[in-house]
Short mmCIF file of C-alpha atoms and ligand atoms in Angstrom, two decimals:
data_model
loop_
_atom_site.label_atom_id
_atom_site.label_comp_id
_atom_site.label_asym_id
_atom_site.label_seq_id
_atom_site.Cartn_x
_atom_site.Cartn_y
_atom_site.Cartn_z
CA MET A 8 24.67 33.49 -1.77
CA LYS A 9 27.04 31.62 -4.09
CA ASP A 10 30.73 31.20 -3.33
CA GLU A 11 33.65 31.51 -5.76
CA ILE A 12 33.07 28.14 -7.38
CA GLY A 13 29.38 28.73 -7.97
CA CYS A 14 28.20 26.56 -5.09
CA TYR A 15 26.09 27.46 -2.14
CA PRO A 16 27.96 27.25 1.17
CA PHE A 17 27.59 24.03 3.15
CA HIS A 18 26.71 25.30 6.57
CA GLN A 19 26.80 21.94 8.32
CA ASN A 20 29.24 19.83 6.36
CA GLU A 21 32.84 20.51 7.33
CA THR A 22 34.21 17.74 5.10
CA LEU A 23 32.71 19.33 2.07
CA LYS A 24 33.99 22.74 3.12
CA LEU A 25 37.47 21.23 3.09
CA PHE A 26 36.86 19.84 -0.37
CA GLN A 27 35.80 23.27 -1.55
CA VAL A 28 38.94 24.83 -0.16
CA LYS A 29 41.12 22.22 -1.87
CA PHE A 30 39.19 22.67 -5.09
CA LYS A 31 39.74 26.42 -5.03
CA GLN A 32 43.42 26.13 -4.19
CA ASN A 33 44.52 23.42 -6.58
CA ASP A 34 44.47 22.37 -10.21
CA SER A 35 42.08 20.30 -12.27
CA THR A 36 43.16 17.09 -10.50
CA GLU A 37 41.51 18.41 -7.35
CA SER A 38 38.58 19.44 -9.47
CA GLY A 39 38.31 15.80 -10.49
CA ILE A 40 38.32 14.73 -6.85
CA LEU A 41 35.51 17.14 -6.01
CA HIS A 42 33.38 15.91 -8.86
CA GLU A 43 34.09 12.31 -7.94
CA GLU A 44 32.88 13.09 -4.41
CA ILE A 45 29.70 14.65 -5.77
CA ALA A 46 29.14 11.68 -8.06
CA MET A 47 29.58 9.30 -5.11
CA ASN A 48 26.87 11.07 -3.22
CA ARG A 49 24.40 10.74 -6.05
CA ARG A 50 22.60 7.43 -6.26
CA LYS A 51 21.99 6.13 -9.76
CA LEU A 52 18.63 4.66 -10.80
CA CYS A 53 19.62 4.20 -14.45
CA ASP A 54 21.55 6.13 -17.10
CA HIS A 55 21.07 9.88 -16.58
CA VAL A 56 18.64 9.44 -13.69
CA TYR A 57 19.95 10.01 -10.15
CA GLU A 58 18.63 10.35 -6.62
CA VAL A 59 20.10 13.58 -5.25
CA GLY A 60 18.09 14.32 -2.10
CA ALA A 61 18.90 13.98 1.59
CA ILE A 62 18.86 11.19 4.15
CA ASP A 63 17.62 12.25 7.60
CA TRP A 64 19.04 9.48 9.79
CA ASN A 65 18.14 11.09 13.09
CA ARG A 66 14.63 12.44 12.63
CA ARG A 67 12.41 10.80 15.21
CA LEU A 68 9.02 12.49 14.79
CA PHE A 69 6.90 13.45 11.79
CA ASP A 70 4.03 15.93 11.87
CA SER A 71 5.04 16.39 15.53
CA LEU A 72 2.99 13.23 16.06
CA ILE A 73 4.14 9.90 14.64
CA PRO A 74 7.47 8.41 15.77
CA LEU A 75 10.02 7.55 13.06
CA PRO A 76 12.09 4.67 14.49
CA ASP A 77 14.09 4.39 11.25
CA GLY A 78 14.54 8.08 10.34
CA THR A 79 13.48 9.14 6.85
CA SER A 80 14.72 10.52 3.56
CA TYR A 81 13.64 13.34 1.27
CA ASN A 82 14.35 11.97 -2.19
CA ALA A 83 14.86 14.27 -5.14
CA TYR A 84 15.58 12.95 -8.63
CA LEU A 85 17.74 14.48 -11.35
CA VAL A 86 16.72 13.48 -14.88
CA GLU A 87 19.11 14.48 -17.66
CA GLY A 88 17.80 14.52 -21.24
CA THR A 89 19.94 15.39 -24.24
CA GLU A 90 18.32 18.84 -24.39
CA LYS A 91 17.04 19.62 -20.93
CA THR A 92 17.44 18.67 -17.30
CA ALA A 93 14.73 18.33 -14.64
CA LEU A 94 14.76 17.92 -10.89
CA ILE A 95 11.79 16.01 -9.48
CA ASP A 96 10.96 17.27 -5.96
CA THR A 97 13.43 18.87 -3.54
CA VAL A 98 14.05 18.41 0.19
CA GLU A 99 13.13 19.60 3.68
CA PRO A 100 14.42 23.19 4.04
CA GLY A 101 16.97 22.22 6.72
CA LYS A 102 18.55 19.73 4.29
CA THR A 103 18.97 22.17 1.39
CA ASP A 104 22.76 22.07 1.67
CA GLN A 105 22.82 18.32 0.94
CA LEU A 106 20.78 18.81 -2.21
CA MET A 107 22.90 21.75 -3.33
CA ARG A 108 26.08 19.73 -2.89
CA LYS A 109 24.78 17.07 -5.26
CA LEU A 110 23.74 19.68 -7.83
CA CYS A 111 27.03 21.55 -7.59
CA ASP A 112 28.24 20.53 -11.05
CA VAL A 113 24.87 20.94 -12.78
CA GLU A 114 25.35 23.90 -15.10
CA HIS A 115 21.82 24.28 -16.33
CA LEU A 116 18.52 23.21 -14.81
CA ASP A 117 15.35 23.71 -16.84
CA TYR A 118 12.61 22.34 -14.62
CA ILE A 119 11.82 21.60 -10.99
CA VAL A 120 8.85 19.25 -10.92
CA SER A 121 6.90 19.87 -7.72
CA GLN A 122 4.76 16.79 -7.25
CA HIS A 123 3.54 17.92 -3.83
CA ALA A 124 3.66 21.34 -2.18
CA GLU A 125 4.30 20.17 1.40
CA GLN A 126 7.55 21.65 2.62
CA ASP A 127 9.48 18.40 3.11
CA HIS A 128 9.51 18.20 -0.71
CA SER A 129 9.08 21.81 -1.80
CA GLY A 130 11.09 23.59 0.91
CA ALA A 131 14.28 23.94 -1.13
CA ILE A 132 12.55 25.21 -4.30
CA PRO A 133 13.23 28.90 -3.57
CA ALA A 134 16.97 28.20 -3.13
CA ILE A 135 17.06 26.12 -6.34
CA LEU A 136 15.29 28.88 -8.25
CA ASP A 137 17.93 31.33 -6.98
CA LYS A 138 20.75 29.06 -8.10
CA PHE A 139 19.22 28.42 -11.53
CA PRO A 140 17.57 31.70 -12.60
CA GLN A 141 16.31 30.20 -15.87
CA ALA A 142 14.57 27.23 -14.22
CA LYS A 143 10.79 26.92 -14.07
CA VAL A 144 8.70 24.99 -11.58
CA ILE A 145 6.22 22.48 -13.03
CA SER A 146 3.16 21.68 -10.91
CA SER A 147 -0.56 20.97 -11.12
CA GLU A 148 -2.90 23.97 -11.17
CA LYS A 149 -3.73 23.46 -7.49
CA GLY A 150 -0.04 22.95 -6.78
CA LYS A 151 0.75 26.42 -8.12
CA THR A 152 -1.67 28.05 -5.68
CA MET A 153 -0.38 26.02 -2.76
CA LEU A 154 3.29 26.63 -3.56
CA THR A 155 2.77 30.38 -3.65
CA ASP A 156 0.73 30.21 -0.42
CA LEU A 157 3.47 28.32 1.39
CA LEU A 158 6.74 29.57 -0.06
CA PRO A 159 8.32 32.77 -1.39
CA ILE A 160 8.03 31.77 -5.06
CA ASN A 161 7.21 34.19 -7.89
CA PRO A 162 4.11 32.71 -9.60
CA ASP A 163 5.58 33.72 -12.98
CA ARG A 164 8.18 31.01 -12.48
CA ILE A 165 5.58 28.25 -12.19
CA ILE A 166 4.08 26.52 -15.21
CA THR A 167 1.14 24.20 -14.73
CA VAL A 168 0.52 20.91 -16.48
CA SER A 169 -2.68 19.03 -17.08
CA ASP A 170 -3.30 15.35 -16.49
CA ALA A 171 -1.32 13.16 -18.96
CA GLU A 172 0.63 16.14 -20.35
CA LYS A 173 4.22 15.36 -21.36
CA VAL A 174 7.44 17.35 -21.34
CA ASP A 175 10.28 16.20 -23.60
CA LEU A 176 13.78 16.61 -22.13
CA GLY A 177 15.40 15.05 -25.23
CA GLY A 178 15.18 11.27 -25.22
CA LYS A 179 13.51 11.39 -21.80
CA ASN A 180 9.80 12.22 -21.68
CA LEU A 181 8.13 13.10 -18.41
CA GLU A 182 4.40 12.35 -18.31
CA PHE A 183 2.49 13.96 -15.46
CA ILE A 184 -0.32 11.89 -13.96
CA TYR A 185 -2.83 13.52 -11.67
CA THR A 186 -2.93 11.41 -8.51
CA PRO A 187 -4.74 13.77 -6.13
CA TRP A 188 -5.18 13.35 -2.39
CA VAL A 189 -2.04 11.35 -1.70
CA HIS A 190 -2.30 13.13 0.51
CA TRP A 191 -3.09 16.74 -0.48
CA PRO A 192 -5.42 17.81 -3.28
CA GLU A 193 -2.63 18.98 -5.60
CA THR A 194 -0.47 15.83 -5.74
CA ILE A 195 0.78 14.43 -9.05
CA SER A 196 3.01 11.54 -10.07
CA THR A 197 5.54 11.59 -12.90
CA TYR A 198 6.18 8.76 -15.35
CA LEU A 199 9.54 8.66 -17.10
CA VAL A 200 8.36 7.06 -20.33
CA GLU A 201 11.61 5.67 -21.76
CA ASP A 202 12.92 4.18 -18.49
CA LYS A 203 9.47 3.21 -17.14
CA ILE A 204 10.09 4.77 -13.74
CA LEU A 205 7.11 6.12 -11.81
CA PHE A 206 7.96 8.94 -9.37
CA THR A 207 5.23 9.22 -6.76
CA CYS A 208 6.36 11.57 -3.95
CA ASP A 209 4.48 10.56 -0.73
CA PHE A 210 2.39 7.89 -2.52
CA PHE A 211 4.02 4.48 -1.80
CA GLY A 212 6.62 6.21 0.40
CA SER A 213 8.18 5.00 3.64
CA HIS A 214 9.96 6.76 6.46
CA TYR A 215 13.12 4.70 6.24
CA ALA A 216 16.65 6.09 6.15
CA ALA A 217 19.03 3.80 4.24
CA SER A 218 22.26 4.17 2.33
CA GLU A 219 21.06 1.61 -0.20
CA LEU A 220 18.81 3.12 -2.84
CA PHE A 221 16.78 0.06 -3.77
CA THR A 222 14.55 -2.34 -1.91
CA ASP A 223 13.04 -5.56 -3.16
CA CYS A 224 10.80 -7.41 -0.71
CA ASP A 225 12.25 -6.29 2.61
CA PRO A 226 9.77 -6.79 5.51
CA VAL A 227 11.37 -3.89 7.42
CA VAL A 228 10.57 -1.52 4.56
CA TYR A 229 7.08 -3.08 4.33
CA GLU A 230 6.41 -2.13 7.97
CA ALA A 231 7.79 1.39 7.42
CA ALA A 232 5.57 1.78 4.34
CA LYS A 233 2.55 0.52 6.28
CA ARG A 234 3.27 2.97 9.11
CA TYR A 235 3.46 5.70 6.47
CA TYR A 236 0.22 4.58 4.83
CA ALA A 237 -1.55 4.42 8.21
CA GLU A 238 -0.55 7.91 9.26
CA ILE A 239 -0.72 9.76 5.96
CA MET A 240 -2.83 7.90 3.43
CA MET A 241 -5.44 5.79 5.20
CA SER A 242 -8.07 8.56 5.30
CA PHE A 243 -8.04 8.67 1.50
CA ARG A 244 -8.69 5.00 0.70
CA SER A 245 -11.36 5.59 -1.92
CA VAL A 246 -9.22 8.10 -3.83
CA ILE A 247 -6.22 5.81 -3.67
CA GLN A 248 -8.34 3.13 -5.36
CA LYS A 249 -8.89 5.54 -8.26
CA ASN A 250 -5.20 6.47 -8.38
CA LEU A 251 -4.19 2.80 -8.50
CA LYS A 252 -6.55 2.30 -11.43
CA LYS A 253 -4.86 5.18 -13.24
CA ILE A 254 -1.47 3.48 -13.09
CA ASP A 255 -2.83 -0.04 -13.63
CA GLY A 256 -1.74 -1.59 -16.91
CA ARG A 257 1.21 0.75 -17.29
CA LYS A 258 4.60 -0.94 -17.60
CA ILE A 259 6.54 0.12 -14.48
CA VAL A 260 10.09 -1.03 -13.83
CA MET A 261 10.65 1.04 -10.68
CA ILE A 262 8.52 3.08 -8.28
CA ALA A 263 10.57 5.97 -6.92
CA PRO A 264 8.84 7.71 -3.99
CA SER A 265 10.21 10.81 -2.30
CA HIS A 266 10.56 9.08 1.10
CA GLY A 267 12.42 5.80 1.58
CA PRO A 268 13.89 3.29 -0.86
CA VAL A 269 13.06 2.83 -4.55
CA TYR A 270 11.02 -0.29 -5.32
CA ARG A 271 12.59 -2.48 -8.01
CA GLN A 272 9.65 -4.85 -7.73
CA PRO A 273 6.77 -2.35 -8.00
CA GLU A 274 4.08 -5.01 -7.63
CA TYR A 275 5.32 -5.60 -4.06
CA ILE A 276 4.21 -2.17 -2.85
CA ILE A 277 1.25 -1.90 -5.26
CA ASN A 278 -0.16 -5.20 -3.94
CA ALA A 279 0.43 -4.07 -0.35
CA TYR A 280 -1.57 -0.89 -1.05
CA LYS A 281 -4.34 -2.93 -2.71
CA ASP A 282 -4.55 -5.06 0.43
CA TRP A 283 -4.55 -2.07 2.81
CA ILE A 284 -7.24 -0.14 0.94
CA SER A 285 -9.45 -3.16 0.25
CA ASP A 286 -12.83 -3.37 1.96
CA SER A 287 -11.92 -6.63 3.67
CA VAL A 288 -11.02 -6.60 7.37
CA LYS A 289 -9.17 -9.13 9.50
CA ASN A 290 -10.28 -11.10 12.54
CA GLU A 291 -8.46 -8.63 14.81
CA VAL A 292 -9.28 -6.27 17.67
CA VAL A 293 -7.25 -3.15 18.45
CA LEU A 294 -7.49 -2.21 22.12
CA PRO A 295 -5.91 1.11 23.15
CA TYR A 296 -6.42 1.85 26.83
CA ILE A 297 -5.43 3.82 29.90
CA SER A 298 -5.72 2.70 33.49
CA MET A 299 -5.33 5.00 36.51
CA HIS A 300 -5.82 2.66 39.47
CA GLY A 301 -5.82 -0.75 37.76
CA SER A 302 -9.55 -1.38 37.15
CA THR A 303 -9.50 -0.66 33.41
CA GLU A 304 -6.28 -2.61 33.01
CA ARG A 305 -7.83 -5.68 34.68
CA MET A 306 -10.83 -5.41 32.36
CA THR A 307 -8.60 -4.94 29.33
CA GLU A 308 -6.44 -7.95 30.08
CA PHE A 309 -9.45 -10.11 30.89
CA LEU A 310 -11.16 -9.16 27.62
CA ALA A 311 -7.95 -9.81 25.68
CA GLY A 312 -7.80 -13.32 27.16
CA GLU A 313 -11.45 -13.96 26.35
CA LEU A 314 -10.97 -12.84 22.75
CA ALA A 315 -7.85 -14.95 22.33
CA ALA A 316 -9.78 -17.97 23.68
CA ARG A 317 -12.28 -17.39 20.86
CA ASN A 318 -9.48 -17.24 18.24
CA VAL A 319 -9.74 -13.48 17.82
CA LYS A 320 -6.37 -11.76 17.50
CA VAL A 321 -6.06 -8.78 19.86
CA ARG A 322 -3.47 -6.02 20.14
CA LEU A 323 -3.23 -3.98 23.38
CA PHE A 324 -1.76 -0.47 23.48
CA ASP A 325 -1.20 1.22 26.84
CA LEU A 326 -1.46 4.84 25.70
CA THR A 327 0.98 6.08 28.34
CA VAL A 328 3.84 4.25 26.61
CA THR A 329 2.65 3.30 23.13
CA ASP A 330 4.21 4.23 19.80
CA LEU A 331 1.32 5.90 17.96
CA GLY A 332 2.73 4.60 14.67
CA LYS A 333 2.35 1.00 15.90
CA LEU A 334 -1.22 1.79 16.96
CA ALA A 335 -1.96 3.31 13.53
CA ILE A 336 -0.48 0.23 11.78
CA ALA A 337 -2.71 -2.07 13.84
CA MET A 338 -5.74 0.00 12.80
CA VAL A 339 -5.15 -0.66 9.07
CA ASP A 340 -6.62 -4.18 8.95
CA ALA A 341 -8.57 -4.81 12.17
CA ALA A 342 -12.33 -5.37 12.16
CA THR A 343 -12.93 -3.97 15.63
CA LEU A 344 -11.78 -1.15 17.90
CA VAL A 345 -12.33 -1.48 21.66
CA ILE A 346 -11.33 1.55 23.72
CA GLY A 347 -10.47 1.15 27.39
CA THR A 348 -10.80 4.22 29.60
CA PRO A 349 -11.17 5.27 33.20
CA THR A 350 -13.37 8.27 33.92
CA VAL A 351 -11.68 11.60 34.65
CA ASN A 352 -14.30 13.86 36.22
CA ILE A 353 -17.15 12.57 34.04
CA GLY A 354 -15.38 12.07 30.70
CA PRO A 355 -12.77 9.76 29.18
CA HIS A 356 -9.12 10.12 30.14
CA PRO A 357 -7.57 12.92 28.00
CA LEU A 358 -5.05 10.52 26.36
CA VAL A 359 -7.93 8.26 25.36
CA PHE A 360 -9.73 11.31 24.04
CA ALA A 361 -6.69 12.04 21.82
CA ALA A 362 -6.40 8.43 20.60
CA ALA A 363 -10.10 8.32 19.69
CA ASN A 364 -9.72 11.60 17.83
CA LEU A 365 -6.73 10.15 15.95
CA ALA A 366 -8.80 7.11 14.94
CA ASN A 367 -11.54 9.42 13.72
CA ILE A 368 -9.04 11.42 11.62
CA LEU A 369 -7.33 8.35 10.14
CA ARG A 370 -10.66 6.68 9.27
CA PRO A 371 -9.66 3.01 9.49
CA LYS A 372 -12.15 0.51 8.09
CA PHE A 373 -13.40 -0.72 11.50
CA ARG A 374 -16.78 -2.43 11.33
CA TYR A 375 -17.38 -2.47 15.09
CA ILE A 376 -16.42 -0.42 18.10
CA SER A 377 -16.97 -0.86 21.82
CA ILE A 378 -15.83 0.79 25.03
CA ILE A 379 -14.83 -0.70 28.37
CA GLY A 380 -13.71 1.00 31.59
CA SER A 381 -14.59 2.18 35.05
CA TYR A 382 -15.76 5.23 36.99
CA GLY A 383 -15.99 6.44 40.57
CA TRP A 384 -19.30 8.27 40.98
CA HIS A 385 -20.64 9.15 37.51
CA SER A 386 -19.53 8.81 33.88
CA LYS A 387 -20.39 10.14 30.46
CA ALA A 388 -17.27 8.59 28.93
CA VAL A 389 -19.23 6.32 26.56
CA GLU A 390 -21.39 9.10 25.07
CA GLN A 391 -18.41 11.42 24.71
CA LEU A 392 -16.24 8.76 23.01
CA VAL A 393 -18.98 7.68 20.59
CA ASN A 394 -19.50 11.31 19.63
CA LEU A 395 -15.76 11.62 19.00
CA VAL A 396 -15.66 9.02 16.20
CA PRO A 397 -18.42 9.91 13.69
CA ASN A 398 -16.14 9.10 10.74
CA LEU A 399 -15.83 5.45 11.67
CA LYS A 400 -19.33 4.41 10.51
CA ALA A 401 -19.02 1.37 12.73
CA GLU A 402 -21.66 -0.51 14.73
CA VAL A 403 -21.32 0.17 18.46
CA ILE A 404 -21.39 -3.09 20.42
CA GLU A 405 -22.76 -2.59 23.93
CA PRO A 406 -20.02 -1.13 26.15
CA VAL A 407 -19.02 -2.54 29.54
CA ILE A 408 -18.49 0.17 32.16
CA CYS A 409 -18.18 -0.73 35.83
CA LYS A 410 -18.35 1.28 39.05
CA GLY A 411 -15.13 0.99 41.05
CA VAL A 412 -13.19 -2.25 40.66
CA PRO A 413 -14.65 -4.89 38.33
CA GLN A 414 -16.84 -7.55 40.00
CA SER A 415 -17.93 -10.96 38.73
CA LYS A 416 -20.93 -9.45 36.88
CA ASP A 417 -18.54 -7.12 35.05
CA PHE A 418 -16.29 -10.01 34.02
CA SER A 419 -19.38 -11.86 32.80
CA ALA A 420 -20.31 -8.81 30.74
CA LEU A 421 -16.80 -8.78 29.24
CA SER A 422 -17.12 -12.46 28.33
CA ALA A 423 -20.42 -11.65 26.63
CA LEU A 424 -18.72 -8.80 24.76
CA ALA A 425 -16.03 -11.22 23.55
CA ASP A 426 -18.81 -13.59 22.38
CA LYS A 427 -20.47 -10.81 20.38
CA ILE A 428 -17.20 -9.70 18.78
CA ALA A 429 -16.21 -13.25 17.86
CA GLU A 430 -19.67 -13.91 16.40
CA ARG A 431 -19.60 -10.79 14.26
CA HIS A 432 -16.08 -11.54 13.06
CA LYS A 433 -17.21 -15.01 11.95
CA SER A 434 -19.89 -13.45 9.79
CA LEU A 435 -17.27 -11.13 8.25
CA THR A 436 -15.02 -13.98 7.19
CA LYS A 437 -18.01 -15.65 5.52
CA GLN A 438 -18.68 -12.59 3.32
FE1 FEO B 527 6.30 13.97 2.51
FE2 FEO B 527 3.15 15.21 2.44
O1 FEO B 527 4.98 15.28 2.59
#
């Protein structure tokens, strides 16, 4: 419900409430202060193009799964043509007040471009449609169905666009590029023709909260973008290849995703994506494990030492304490996955079960997998784990499972496993 000055109330922002009160009570000088405050909160990409979304400094988990050590942002972009105005994406529903504050002096909004129907970008669309009764949502055909499935939006207020279709705002043309499966089937990107800005929503995004709008070649943002890729995009490598081809050759001055900073050197993130989705793998082993009474841990540490002695890089992740985002990042490039598990009853430890399932969902480009661990009286952990990862299409190198604590024959078997892994990795680097 609008207040007396045509703004939605700011439920959580007392400072802005005070500004509203002053604005209502005083003359146009106060009005100037309010508008200055709004302008300060917008972040300018170029003339008549602003970032107007919300920064979520304190969010620590996404999808109730992957930790966000650096928070995140839900970017929304206001593009003002001489004739029409468009908003590209919105924000997480709980951050609607921040978006509304930055749109408070917008008198007329013609379009809300919904590049992706997931609620962290579409959640504020119903409120925006209420505030601007003449506005229409622009989406892909699939996007229309998904938006009406997920949100209370009248389908009559959604217009669909085809691949490469343009909308002229007056001196600012928006071209819609179908870039599906990054990471839902309906996703599109938007190219602002005159300013050569590519808006990509989740594609190229990073969970990284920052007051500064732009990034150049910051390694911290690189890691956040890789974490994002690993969790959200990695399963769709082949489609991403096609999407990258669609934007190849196009002059791009900025890539503006809907999470994290805007890239002023687009080739930095494009080249990173090309590396991550490539078929090549690195001479690395990822080794997530659990140990209950120390046997599996001894085996894990011994194998890690043997691999290192053969110049194979290895990353260990104790699943009782690990950041799943770090584990996912390590999976992006590695040639081999080795899973370490004790046996609980006759199967793998439940946390190992979950990690293997995650690997199967994320579909990293592992070429080889193996399993190490121990059991008390009987184990079917190997069969159960292999059956859990059918998506990996990787060769299974003979597992090493010992009864009780590892003995010298078990350590010999681990050395042999390290030999096999190192040998296979050598053949990969020769390809
Ligand atoms: Fe950022 Fe798929 O939502």
